[in-house]
């Protein structure tokens, strides 16, 4: 019996515009929730960047944010699980990235922070305008990331790198660090969390708090940062548009996000 559905956002629950949830997906989630199934979104975004989806799907009970750095209980209005990166680790990463042509985003305390002189390095041309507008509305633009966040625990880094050579070198270096988990969820991006921080860890931690077994979880994803979540859940779905790694990790493959694959998958078992 399914007691919890965990949904990646971009490329999964969201339509290809990264902004809207299809009517079919909304209806399937409402019907599942009406039967007592808990609904969670599991995203690389931080809390300040998910408001739009919660407005469209008010049934969402939990938010697994920043690739698993924390879990927020919407009804109780509190964090029920957390696994963040120390400032010492984050500072070393920031020093390495700062002098390169890389858009750097740091998540802390539920908000996205971007350094003003890095803003123009965002790959505006690959995203729909409405998505970019909603994304930047949730960002805090500051003069210095180091001064803004010094001493704080960091949820996650997100970078966008347009130059292929810089991307490859950065990926290779960051992947070589023992205390870091490096993944990606979208073209041109590199995402970094603490080594033990990922969506599967957060889903497992949340389930322990709620008394739900892995066999009672249903999860949907499309990208490599979803792999751990798909491996954890008893009912795991890779989207039709998912990476090959996701399709290998999942037990089932559903339709693409453009075809309301979440609704299609839910209807198979709930």
Coordinates of C-alpha atoms in Angstrom, one line a residue:
X1 CA 0.0 0.0 0.0
X2 CA 1.4 3.4 -1.0
X3 CA 1.4 5.9 1.9
X4 CA 3.7 8.6 0.5
X5 CA 4.5 10.0 -3.0
X6 CA 7.8 11.9 -3.5
X7 CA 8.0 13.9 -6.7
X8 CA 11.0 15.6 -8.3
X9 CA 9.9 19.0 -9.8
X10 CA 11.8 20.1 -12.9
X11 CA 11.5 17.5 -15.6
X12 CA 9.1 15.4 -13.6
X13 CA 6.1 17.1 -11.9
X14 CA 6.5 20.4 -13.8
X15 CA 5.7 20.7 -17.5
X16 CA 8.6 21.5 -19.8
X17 CA 8.1 25.2 -19.1
X18 CA 9.4 24.5 -15.5
X19 CA 6.6 26.6 -14.2
X20 CA 3.2 24.9 -14.5
X21 CA 1.7 21.6 -13.3
X22 CA -0.7 19.9 -15.7
X23 CA -4.4 19.5 -14.9
X24 CA -3.9 15.7 -15.1
X25 CA -1.1 15.7 -12.5
X26 CA -3.1 18.0 -10.2
X27 CA -6.2 15.7 -10.4
X28 CA -4.2 12.5 -9.8
X29 CA -2.4 14.1 -6.8
X30 CA -5.7 15.4 -5.3
X31 CA -7.3 12.0 -5.7
X32 CA -4.3 10.2 -4.0
X33 CA -4.3 12.7 -1.2
X34 CA -8.0 12.3 -0.7
X35 CA -7.3 8.6 -0.1
X36 CA -4.9 9.4 2.7
X37 CA -1.6 9.4 0.7
X38 CA 1.0 12.0 1.8
X39 CA 2.5 14.2 -0.9
X40 CA 6.0 15.4 -1.0
X41 CA 8.0 17.3 -3.5
X42 CA 11.7 16.5 -3.7
X43 CA 13.7 19.2 -5.4
X44 CA 17.1 20.7 -6.0
X45 CA 15.5 24.1 -5.4
X46 CA 15.5 25.7 -1.9
X47 CA 12.3 26.7 0.0
X48 CA 12.1 30.2 -1.4
X49 CA 11.9 28.8 -5.0
X50 CA 9.0 26.4 -4.6
X51 CA 6.0 28.7 -3.8
X52 CA 4.5 28.5 -7.2
X53 CA 4.1 24.7 -7.2
X54 CA 2.6 24.7 -3.7
X55 CA 0.0 27.2 -4.9
X56 CA -0.9 24.9 -7.8
X57 CA -0.8 21.7 -5.7
X58 CA -2.0 22.7 -2.2
X59 CA -2.1 19.1 -1.2
X60 CA 1.7 19.0 -0.8
X61 CA 2.5 18.0 2.8
X62 CA 6.3 18.0 2.7
X63 CA 9.1 19.7 0.8
X64 CA 12.5 17.9 0.5
X65 CA 14.6 20.8 -0.6
X66 CA 18.2 21.5 -1.8
X67 CA 18.8 18.0 -3.0
X68 CA 18.0 16.6 0.5
X69 CA 19.6 19.1 2.7
X70 CA 16.3 19.4 4.6
X71 CA 12.7 18.4 4.9
X72 CA 10.0 21.0 5.6
X73 CA 6.6 20.0 7.1
X74 CA 4.2 22.5 5.5
X75 CA 1.3 21.9 7.9
X76 CA 3.4 22.1 11.1
X77 CA 5.6 24.9 9.6
X78 CA 8.9 23.4 10.7
X79 CA 12.0 21.6 9.5
X80 CA 11.8 17.9 10.5
X81 CA 15.1 16.7 9.0
X82 CA 18.3 18.5 8.1
X83 CA 21.8 17.6 6.8
X84 CA 23.7 20.6 5.7
X85 CA 27.3 21.5 4.8
X86 CA 29.7 23.2 7.2
X87 CA 30.9 26.8 6.4
X88 CA 34.5 25.5 6.4
X89 CA 33.7 23.1 3.5
X90 CA 31.6 25.7 1.7
X91 CA 34.3 28.3 2.0
X92 CA 36.9 26.1 0.3
X93 CA 34.5 25.4 -2.6
X94 CA 33.7 29.1 -3.0
X95 CA 37.4 30.0 -3.1
X96 CA 37.9 27.5 -5.9
X97 CA 34.9 28.7 -8.0
X98 CA 35.1 32.4 -7.4
X99 CA 37.7 33.4 -10.0
X100 CA 36.2 31.3 -12.8
X101 CA 33.5 32.3 -15.4
X102 CA 30.9 30.4 -13.4
X103 CA 27.4 31.4 -12.1
X104 CA 27.4 30.5 -8.4
X105 CA 24.3 30.1 -6.3
X106 CA 24.5 29.2 -2.6
X107 CA 21.5 28.0 -0.6
X108 CA 21.2 28.8 3.1
X109 CA 18.3 29.2 5.5
X110 CA 15.8 28.4 2.8
X111 CA 17.0 31.1 0.4
X112 CA 19.1 31.3 -2.7
X113 CA 22.0 33.7 -2.7
X114 CA 23.9 35.0 -5.8
X115 CA 26.8 37.4 -6.0
X116 CA 26.1 40.5 -8.0
X117 CA 29.1 40.2 -10.3
X118 CA 28.2 36.6 -11.2
X119 CA 24.6 37.3 -12.2
X120 CA 25.3 37.9 -15.9
X121 CA 26.9 34.4 -16.1
X122 CA 23.5 32.7 -15.8
X123 CA 22.5 30.9 -19.1
X124 CA 19.3 32.9 -19.7
X125 CA 18.9 31.6 -23.2
X126 CA 18.1 28.0 -22.2
X127 CA 15.1 28.7 -19.9
X128 CA 11.6 30.1 -20.6
X129 CA 11.3 33.8 -19.6
X130 CA 8.6 33.2 -17.0
X131 CA 10.7 30.6 -15.2
X132 CA 13.7 32.9 -15.1
X133 CA 11.6 35.7 -13.7
X134 CA 10.1 33.5 -10.9
X135 CA 13.6 32.1 -10.2
X136 CA 15.3 35.5 -9.7
X137 CA 12.4 36.8 -7.7
X138 CA 13.4 34.2 -5.0
X139 CA 17.1 35.0 -5.1
X140 CA 19.0 37.3 -2.7
X141 CA 21.5 39.3 -4.8
X142 CA 24.5 40.3 -2.6
X143 CA 27.8 42.1 -3.1
X144 CA 29.8 39.2 -1.6
X145 CA 28.7 35.6 -0.9
X146 CA 31.5 35.2 1.6
X147 CA 30.4 38.2 3.7
X148 CA 26.7 37.4 3.3
X149 CA 27.0 33.8 4.4
X150 CA 30.1 33.5 6.6
X151 CA 29.7 31.1 9.5
X152 CA 26.4 29.7 8.3
X153 CA 25.6 26.1 7.4
X154 CA 25.1 25.8 3.6
X155 CA 22.4 23.6 2.1
X156 CA 23.8 23.4 -1.4
X157 CA 25.8 25.0 -4.3
X158 CA 24.3 25.3 -7.8
X159 CA 26.5 26.4 -10.6
X160 CA 25.9 27.0 -14.3
X161 CA 28.9 26.7 -16.6
X162 CA 28.6 27.6 -20.3
X163 CA 32.2 26.8 -21.4
X164 CA 32.5 23.0 -22.0
X165 CA 36.2 22.9 -21.0
X166 CA 35.6 24.8 -17.8
X167 CA 32.6 22.6 -17.0
X168 CA 34.7 19.4 -17.5
X169 CA 37.6 20.7 -15.4
X170 CA 35.3 21.9 -12.6
X171 CA 33.3 18.6 -12.6
X172 CA 36.5 16.6 -12.4
X173 CA 38.0 18.6 -9.6
X174 CA 34.8 18.8 -7.4
X175 CA 34.2 15.0 -8.0
X176 CA 37.6 14.2 -6.6
X177 CA 36.8 15.8 -3.2
X178 CA 36.0 13.2 -0.6
X179 CA 33.6 15.4 1.4
X180 CA 31.4 16.4 -1.5
X181 CA 28.5 14.9 -3.4
X182 CA 28.5 16.2 -7.0
X183 CA 25.5 15.7 -9.3
X184 CA 23.4 17.5 -12.0
X185 CA 19.7 17.9 -12.7
X186 CA 19.7 20.1 -15.8
X187 CA 22.0 21.0 -18.7
X188 CA 25.1 23.1 -17.9
X189 CA 24.6 22.7 -14.1
X190 CA 26.8 21.2 -11.4
X191 CA 25.2 20.8 -8.0
X192 CA 27.1 20.1 -4.7
X193 CA 26.0 19.0 -1.3
X194 CA 27.7 17.5 1.7
X195 CA 28.8 13.9 0.8
X196 CA 26.0 12.2 2.8
X197 CA 23.3 14.6 1.6
X198 CA 21.0 13.5 -1.2
X199 CA 17.4 13.0 -1.9
X200 CA 17.4 9.3 -0.9
X201 CA 18.9 10.2 2.5
X202 CA 16.3 12.9 3.1
X203 CA 13.4 10.6 2.0
X204 CA 14.7 7.9 4.4
X205 CA 15.0 10.4 7.2
X206 CA 11.5 11.8 6.6
X207 CA 10.1 8.2 6.5
X208 CA 11.6 7.4 9.9
X209 CA 10.0 10.5 11.4
X210 CA 6.6 9.6 9.9
X211 CA 6.8 5.8 10.5
X212 CA 6.6 4.9 6.8
X213 CA 8.5 2.0 5.3
X214 CA 10.5 2.3 2.0
X215 CA 8.1 -0.3 0.5
X216 CA 5.2 2.2 1.1
X217 CA 6.9 5.0 -0.9
X218 CA 6.3 6.0 -4.5
X219 CA 8.9 8.2 -6.1
X220 CA 9.2 9.9 -9.5
X221 CA 12.4 11.4 -11.1
X222 CA 14.2 12.2 -14.3
X223 CA 17.8 13.3 -13.5
X224 CA 20.9 12.0 -11.8
X225 CA 20.1 13.8 -8.6
X226 CA 17.0 11.6 -8.3
X227 CA 18.9 8.3 -8.4
X228 CA 19.2 7.8 -4.6
X229 CA 15.5 8.5 -4.2
X230 CA 14.5 6.1 -6.9
X231 CA 16.7 3.4 -5.4
X232 CA 15.1 3.9 -1.9
X233 CA 11.4 3.8 -2.9
X234 CA 9.5 0.6 -3.3
X235 CA 7.5 2.1 -6.2
X236 CA 10.0 4.1 -8.3
X237 CA 9.2 5.7 -11.7
X238 CA 11.6 7.2 -14.2
X239 CA 10.0 9.7 -16.5
X240 CA 9.9 9.0 -20.2
X241 CA 12.3 12.0 -20.6
X242 CA 14.6 10.7 -17.9
X243 CA 18.3 10.0 -18.2
X244 CA 19.4 6.5 -18.9
X245 CA 20.8 6.2 -15.4
X246 CA 17.4 7.0 -13.9
X247 CA 15.7 4.5 -16.1
X248 CA 18.1 1.8 -14.9
X249 CA 17.6 2.7 -11.3
X250 CA 13.8 2.8 -11.4
X251 CA 11.4 -0.2 -11.2
X252 CA 9.0 1.4 -13.7
X253 CA 9.1 3.9 -16.6
X254 CA 6.2 6.2 -17.1
X255 CA 5.3 8.8 -19.7
X256 CA 7.3 12.1 -20.1
X257 CA 6.6 15.2 -18.1
X258 CA 5.1 16.7 -21.2
X259 CA 2.5 13.9 -21.2
X260 CA 1.6 14.1 -17.4
X261 CA 3.7 11.0 -16.6
X262 CA 3.2 11.5 -12.9
X263 CA -0.5 11.1 -13.2
X264 CA -0.1 8.0 -15.5
X265 CA 2.2 6.4 -12.9
X266 CA 0.0 7.1 -9.9
X267 CA -3.0 5.6 -11.6
X268 CA -1.2 2.3 -12.0
X269 CA -1.1 1.7 -8.2
X270 CA -3.4 4.1 -6.4

